[in-house]
Coordinates of C-alpha atoms and ligand atoms in Angstrom, one line a residue:
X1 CA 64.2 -313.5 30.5
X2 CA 62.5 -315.3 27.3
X3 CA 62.4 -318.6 27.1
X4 CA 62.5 -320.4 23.8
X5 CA 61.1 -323.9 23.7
X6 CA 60.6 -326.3 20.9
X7 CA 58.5 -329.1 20.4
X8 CA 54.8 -330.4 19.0
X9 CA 51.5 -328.1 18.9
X10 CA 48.8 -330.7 18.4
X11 CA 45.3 -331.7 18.7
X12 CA 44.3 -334.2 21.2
X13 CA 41.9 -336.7 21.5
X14 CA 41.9 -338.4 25.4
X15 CA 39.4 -340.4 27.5
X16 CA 40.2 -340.8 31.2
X17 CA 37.7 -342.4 34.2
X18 CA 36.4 -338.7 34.2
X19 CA 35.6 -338.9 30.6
X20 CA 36.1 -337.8 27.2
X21 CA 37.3 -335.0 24.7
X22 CA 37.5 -335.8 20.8
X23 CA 40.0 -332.7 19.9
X24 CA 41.2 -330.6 22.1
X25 CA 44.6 -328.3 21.7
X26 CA 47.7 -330.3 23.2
X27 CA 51.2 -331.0 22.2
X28 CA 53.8 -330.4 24.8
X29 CA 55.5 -327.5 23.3
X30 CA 51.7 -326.1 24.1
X31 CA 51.6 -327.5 27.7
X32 CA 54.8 -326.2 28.4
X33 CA 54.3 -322.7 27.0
X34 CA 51.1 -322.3 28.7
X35 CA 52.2 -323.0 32.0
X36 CA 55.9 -321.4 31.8
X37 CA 53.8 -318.1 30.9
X38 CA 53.3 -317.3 34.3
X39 CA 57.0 -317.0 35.0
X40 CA 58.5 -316.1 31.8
X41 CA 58.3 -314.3 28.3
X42 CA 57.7 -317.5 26.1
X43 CA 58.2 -318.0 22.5
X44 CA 57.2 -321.6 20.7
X45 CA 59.3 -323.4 17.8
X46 CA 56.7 -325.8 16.3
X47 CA 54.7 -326.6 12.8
X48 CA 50.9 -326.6 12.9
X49 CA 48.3 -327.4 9.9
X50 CA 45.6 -325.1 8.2
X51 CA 43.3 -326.8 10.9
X52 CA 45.0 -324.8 13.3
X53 CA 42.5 -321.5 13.4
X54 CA 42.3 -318.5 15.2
X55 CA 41.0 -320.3 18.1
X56 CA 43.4 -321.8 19.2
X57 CA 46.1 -319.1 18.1
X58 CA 44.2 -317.1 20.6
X59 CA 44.8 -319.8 23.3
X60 CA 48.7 -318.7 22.6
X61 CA 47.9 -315.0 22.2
X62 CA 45.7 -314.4 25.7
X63 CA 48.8 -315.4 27.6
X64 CA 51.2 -313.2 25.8
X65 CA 52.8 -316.5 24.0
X66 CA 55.1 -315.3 20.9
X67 CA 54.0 -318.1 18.3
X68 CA 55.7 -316.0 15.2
X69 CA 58.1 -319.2 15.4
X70 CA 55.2 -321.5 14.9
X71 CA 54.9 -322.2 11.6
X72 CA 52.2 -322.7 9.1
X73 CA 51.7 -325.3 6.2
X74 CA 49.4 -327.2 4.1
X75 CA 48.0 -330.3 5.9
X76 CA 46.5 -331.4 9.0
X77 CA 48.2 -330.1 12.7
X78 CA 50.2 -333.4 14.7
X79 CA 47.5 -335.4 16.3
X80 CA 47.5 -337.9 19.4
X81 CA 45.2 -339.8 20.3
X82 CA 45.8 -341.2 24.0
X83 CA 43.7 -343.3 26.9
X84 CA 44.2 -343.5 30.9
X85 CA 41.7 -346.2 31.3
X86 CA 43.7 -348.5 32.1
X87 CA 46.4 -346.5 34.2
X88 CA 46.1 -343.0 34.9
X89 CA 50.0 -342.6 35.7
X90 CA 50.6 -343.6 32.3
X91 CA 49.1 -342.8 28.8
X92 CA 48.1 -345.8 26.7
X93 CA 49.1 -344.5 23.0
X94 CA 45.9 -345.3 20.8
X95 CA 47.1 -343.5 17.4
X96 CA 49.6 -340.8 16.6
X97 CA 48.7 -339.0 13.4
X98 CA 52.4 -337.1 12.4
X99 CA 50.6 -335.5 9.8
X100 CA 52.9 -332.0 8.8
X101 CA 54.9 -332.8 11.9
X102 CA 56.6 -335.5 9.9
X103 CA 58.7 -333.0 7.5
X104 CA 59.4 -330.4 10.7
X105 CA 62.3 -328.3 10.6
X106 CA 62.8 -326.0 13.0
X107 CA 62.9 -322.7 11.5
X108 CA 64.4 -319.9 14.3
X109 CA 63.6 -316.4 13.9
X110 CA 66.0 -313.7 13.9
X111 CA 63.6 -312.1 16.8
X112 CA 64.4 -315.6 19.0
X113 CA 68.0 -315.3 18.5
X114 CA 68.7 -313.4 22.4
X115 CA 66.5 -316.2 23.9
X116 CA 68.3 -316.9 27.1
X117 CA 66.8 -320.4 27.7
X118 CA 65.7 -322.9 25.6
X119 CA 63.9 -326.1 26.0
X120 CA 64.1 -329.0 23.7
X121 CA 60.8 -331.0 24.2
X122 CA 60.2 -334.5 23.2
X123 CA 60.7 -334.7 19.4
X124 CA 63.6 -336.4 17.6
X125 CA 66.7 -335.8 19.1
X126 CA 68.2 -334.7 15.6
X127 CA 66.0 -331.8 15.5
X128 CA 66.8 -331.1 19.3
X129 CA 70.7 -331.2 18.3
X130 CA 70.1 -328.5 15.5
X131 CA 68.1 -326.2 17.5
X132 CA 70.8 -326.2 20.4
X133 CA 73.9 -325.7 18.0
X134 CA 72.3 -322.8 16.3
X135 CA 71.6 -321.4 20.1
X136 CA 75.0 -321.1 21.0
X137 CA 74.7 -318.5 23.7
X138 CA 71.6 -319.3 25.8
X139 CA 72.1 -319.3 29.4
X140 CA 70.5 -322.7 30.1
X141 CA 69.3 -325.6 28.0
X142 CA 66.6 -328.4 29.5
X143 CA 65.6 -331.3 27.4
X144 CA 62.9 -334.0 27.4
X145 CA 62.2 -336.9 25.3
X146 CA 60.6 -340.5 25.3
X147 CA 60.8 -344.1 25.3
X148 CA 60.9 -344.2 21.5
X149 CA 64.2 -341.6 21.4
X150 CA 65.8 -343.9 24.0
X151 CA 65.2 -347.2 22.3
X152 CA 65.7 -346.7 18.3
X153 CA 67.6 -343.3 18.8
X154 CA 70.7 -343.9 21.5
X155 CA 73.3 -342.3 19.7
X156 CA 71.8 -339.2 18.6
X157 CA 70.3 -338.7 21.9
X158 CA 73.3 -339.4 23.1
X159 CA 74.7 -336.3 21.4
X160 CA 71.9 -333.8 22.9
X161 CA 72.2 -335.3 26.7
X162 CA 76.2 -334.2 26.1
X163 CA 75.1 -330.3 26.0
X164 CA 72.0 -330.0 28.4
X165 CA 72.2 -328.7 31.8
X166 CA 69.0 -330.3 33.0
X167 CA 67.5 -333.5 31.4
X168 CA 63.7 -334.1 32.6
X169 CA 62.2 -337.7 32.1
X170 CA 60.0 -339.9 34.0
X171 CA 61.0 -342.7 35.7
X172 CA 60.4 -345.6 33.8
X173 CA 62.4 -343.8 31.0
X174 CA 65.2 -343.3 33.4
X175 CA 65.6 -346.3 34.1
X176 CA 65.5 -347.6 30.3
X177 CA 68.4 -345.2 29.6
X178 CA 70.4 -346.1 31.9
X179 CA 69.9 -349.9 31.9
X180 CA 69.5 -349.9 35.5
X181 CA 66.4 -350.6 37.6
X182 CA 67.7 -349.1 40.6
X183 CA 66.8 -344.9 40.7
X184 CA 69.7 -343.9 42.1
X185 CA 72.6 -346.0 40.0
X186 CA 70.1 -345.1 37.1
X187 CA 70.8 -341.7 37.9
X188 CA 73.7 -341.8 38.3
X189 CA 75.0 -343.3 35.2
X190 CA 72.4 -341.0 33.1
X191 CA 74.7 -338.2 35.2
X192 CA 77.5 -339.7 33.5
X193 CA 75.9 -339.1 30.0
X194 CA 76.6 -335.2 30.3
X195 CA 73.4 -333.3 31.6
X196 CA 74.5 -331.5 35.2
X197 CA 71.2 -331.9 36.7
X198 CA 68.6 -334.8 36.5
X199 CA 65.2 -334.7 37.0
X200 CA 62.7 -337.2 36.8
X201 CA 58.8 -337.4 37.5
X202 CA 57.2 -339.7 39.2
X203 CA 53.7 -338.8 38.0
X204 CA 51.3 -338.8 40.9
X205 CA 54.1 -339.2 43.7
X206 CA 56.3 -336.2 42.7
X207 CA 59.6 -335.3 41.3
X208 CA 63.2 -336.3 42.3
X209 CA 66.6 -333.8 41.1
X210 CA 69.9 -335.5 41.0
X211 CA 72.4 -333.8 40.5
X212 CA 76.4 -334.1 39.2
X213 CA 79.5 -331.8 40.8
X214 CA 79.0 -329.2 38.1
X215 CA 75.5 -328.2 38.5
X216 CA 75.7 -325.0 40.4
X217 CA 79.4 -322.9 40.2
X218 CA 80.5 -322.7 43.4
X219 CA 78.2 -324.3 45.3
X220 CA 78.4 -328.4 46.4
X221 CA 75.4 -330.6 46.0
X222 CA 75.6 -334.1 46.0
X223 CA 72.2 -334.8 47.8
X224 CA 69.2 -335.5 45.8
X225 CA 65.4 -332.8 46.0
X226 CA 62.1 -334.4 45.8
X227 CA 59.4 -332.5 45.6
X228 CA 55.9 -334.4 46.0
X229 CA 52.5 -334.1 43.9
X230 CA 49.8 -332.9 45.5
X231 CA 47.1 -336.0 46.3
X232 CA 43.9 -334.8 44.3
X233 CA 40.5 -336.4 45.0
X234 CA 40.2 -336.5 41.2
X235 CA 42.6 -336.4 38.3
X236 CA 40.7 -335.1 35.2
X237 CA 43.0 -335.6 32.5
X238 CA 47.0 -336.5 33.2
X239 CA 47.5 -335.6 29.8
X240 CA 50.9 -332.7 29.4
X241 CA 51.2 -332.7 33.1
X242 CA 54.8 -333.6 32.4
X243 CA 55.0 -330.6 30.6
X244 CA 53.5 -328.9 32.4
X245 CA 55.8 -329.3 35.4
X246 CA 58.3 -328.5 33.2
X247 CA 57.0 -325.2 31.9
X248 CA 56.5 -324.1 35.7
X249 CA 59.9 -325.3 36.7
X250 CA 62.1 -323.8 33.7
X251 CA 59.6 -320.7 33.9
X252 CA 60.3 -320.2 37.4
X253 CA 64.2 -320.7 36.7
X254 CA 64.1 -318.0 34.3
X255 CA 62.5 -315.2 36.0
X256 CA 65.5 -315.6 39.0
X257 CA 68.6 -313.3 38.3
X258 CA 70.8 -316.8 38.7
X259 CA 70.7 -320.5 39.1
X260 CA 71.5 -321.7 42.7
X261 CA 70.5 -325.0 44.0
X262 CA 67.7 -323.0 46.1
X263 CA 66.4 -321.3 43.1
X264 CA 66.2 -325.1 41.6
X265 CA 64.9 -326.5 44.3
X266 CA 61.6 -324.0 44.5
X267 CA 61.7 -324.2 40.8
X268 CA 60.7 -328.4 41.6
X269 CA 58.0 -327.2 43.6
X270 CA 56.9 -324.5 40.9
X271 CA 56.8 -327.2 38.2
X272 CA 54.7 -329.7 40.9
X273 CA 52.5 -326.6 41.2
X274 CA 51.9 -326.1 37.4
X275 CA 51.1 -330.1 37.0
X276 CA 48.8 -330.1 39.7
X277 CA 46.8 -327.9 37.8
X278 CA 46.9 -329.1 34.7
X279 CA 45.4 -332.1 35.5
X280 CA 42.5 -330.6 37.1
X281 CA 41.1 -330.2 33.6
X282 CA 41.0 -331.5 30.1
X283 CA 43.8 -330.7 27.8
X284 CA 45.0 -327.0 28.4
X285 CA 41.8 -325.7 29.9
X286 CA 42.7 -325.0 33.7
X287 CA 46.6 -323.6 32.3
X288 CA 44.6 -321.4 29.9
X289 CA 42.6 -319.1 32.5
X290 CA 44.9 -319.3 36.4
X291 CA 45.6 -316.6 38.7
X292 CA 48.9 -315.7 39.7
X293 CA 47.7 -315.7 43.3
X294 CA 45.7 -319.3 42.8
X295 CA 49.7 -320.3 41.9
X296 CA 51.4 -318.5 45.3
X297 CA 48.5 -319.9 46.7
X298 CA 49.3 -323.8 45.6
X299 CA 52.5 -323.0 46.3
X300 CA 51.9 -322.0 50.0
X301 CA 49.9 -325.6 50.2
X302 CA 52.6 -327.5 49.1
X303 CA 55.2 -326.2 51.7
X304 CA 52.8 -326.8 54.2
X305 CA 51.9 -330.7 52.6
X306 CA 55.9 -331.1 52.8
X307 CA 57.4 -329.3 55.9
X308 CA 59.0 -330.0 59.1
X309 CA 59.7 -328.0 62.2
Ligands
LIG1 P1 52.9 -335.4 28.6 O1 51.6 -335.9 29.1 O2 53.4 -334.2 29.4 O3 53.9 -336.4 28.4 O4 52.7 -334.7 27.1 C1 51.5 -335.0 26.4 C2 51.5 -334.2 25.1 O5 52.5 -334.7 24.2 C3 50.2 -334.3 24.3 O6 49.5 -333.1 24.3 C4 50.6 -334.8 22.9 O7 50.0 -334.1 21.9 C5 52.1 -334.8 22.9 N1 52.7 -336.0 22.3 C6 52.3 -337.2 22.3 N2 53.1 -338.1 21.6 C7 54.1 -337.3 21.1 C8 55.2 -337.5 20.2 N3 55.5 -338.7 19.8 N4 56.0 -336.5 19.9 C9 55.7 -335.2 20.4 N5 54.7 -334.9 21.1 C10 53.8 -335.9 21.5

């Protein structure tokens, strides 16, 4: 079942402890697409620059990623410029470069139109709301977006968290949107804002679902699902790791005939399986080349880093 998702294609420049990389491809519509791949048919919604080449359209094209919704113009590709030095749970921002990102408007074609799921990544909740309304019959809609959405942008983000079935944010956003330093009441009220299921990343300590009456027809869940990161000796680069989770969780979502809370709650183990990857490289490089088994394989590790007899 494809899975439409929309959001930035980039270039990236990052430095971490483990060093440094002056452009290589990002944006999270990217990460996302790259890791969902292994679950799912993907097609990407984005804008890119003439210094987007057939390099890194073959990035897209060796994983069988439909970019004929990725459009191009004159002008130089979104670029982000980003530093763990300090922290490597959270990206210091050292310049964002729009560039043709700034006049994007998502463009669907016809060929997207029996998409089934669609995820809204982080870009301006306007363009999120216009990609969902002229979806009107996909099966399941997730949505991400940022600290800068959430302070300047309440009420049209307000709009988009009315129609999603699953928001996915990290905590310290959580908490910002909700007003509310405590997770749980946090969660809670964000609940109350109109997604059915919450879920939000804890970076290096895992991932916790929430979830509100409605989330699964038929079936009552009130208690929350954590699913925990996997402790590396080395993180290379943290960079889409967020999206990357999300690509493995949604991806694993829709490749299961229906949504149950069981099916969610592998799916937070899938999407803790895609991160941990991702991270264990620069930029997209270790989501570019994985096996399927190296991912049953991580998968098998992190039921055996979380059970209980
Ligand atoms: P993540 O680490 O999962 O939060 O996502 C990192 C990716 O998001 C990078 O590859 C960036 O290119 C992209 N990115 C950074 N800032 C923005 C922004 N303001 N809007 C859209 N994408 C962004």
């Amino acid at each position: 079942m494809a899975i439409l998702v929309v959001g930035s294609v980039a270039f990236d420049a990052i430095e971490t402890p483990s060093g440094r990389r002056d452009r290589c491809l990002g944006g999270a519509a990217t990460h996302f697409s790259l890791a969902a791949s292994y679950f799912t048919p993907v097609r990407v919604i984005g804008v890119v620059g003439e210094d987007f080449g057939s390099a890194e359209e073959a990035v897209f094209a060796s994983r069988g990623i439909d970019t004929r919704g990725i459009e191009h113009v004159s002008g130089k590709s979104f670029f982000w410029c980003g530093s763990y030095m300090k922290n490597l749970n959270e990206a210091q921002t050292l310049n964002t470069e729009l560039n043709v990102f700034q006049s994007f408007s998502p463009k669907i074609p016809t060929e997207y139109q029996d998409s089934e799921y669609l995820f809204l990544a982080n870009i301006d909740p306007v363009l999120q709301a216009d990609v969902r309304s002229r979806m009107p019959k996909v099966k399941m809609v997730c949505g991400d977006t940022m600290n800068y959405w959430i302070k300047d942008h309440a009420e049209n983000l307000a709009r988009v968290l009315k129609n999603l079935d699953a928001l996915l944010i990290n905590d310290g956003e959580a908490k910002m949107l909700a007003h509310d330093n405590n997770l749980v009441v946090a969660a809670r009220k964000i609940l109350a804002m109109g997604p059915k299921a919450l879920v939000v990343k804890h970076g290096e300590y895992g991932a916790t679902a929430f979830f509100g009456e409605n989330a699964f027809p038929g079936e009552v869940c009130r208690t929350p699902f954590r699913a925990p990161a996997l402790p590396l000796a080395e993180v290379v680069d943290p960079t889409g790791a967020g999206d990357s989770f999300a690509g493995g969780f949604f991806g694993y979502i829709a490749s299961q005939p229906k949504l149950t809370s069981a099916v969610f709650r592998r799916a937070m183990f899938y999407g803790s399986v895609m991160g941990s990857f991702a991270v264990e490289r620069f930029g997209t490089e270790r989501l570019q080349q994985l096996e399927p088994q190296e991912i049953e394989d991580r998968f098998a590790l992190f039921r055996q880093l979380s059970h209980l007899d």
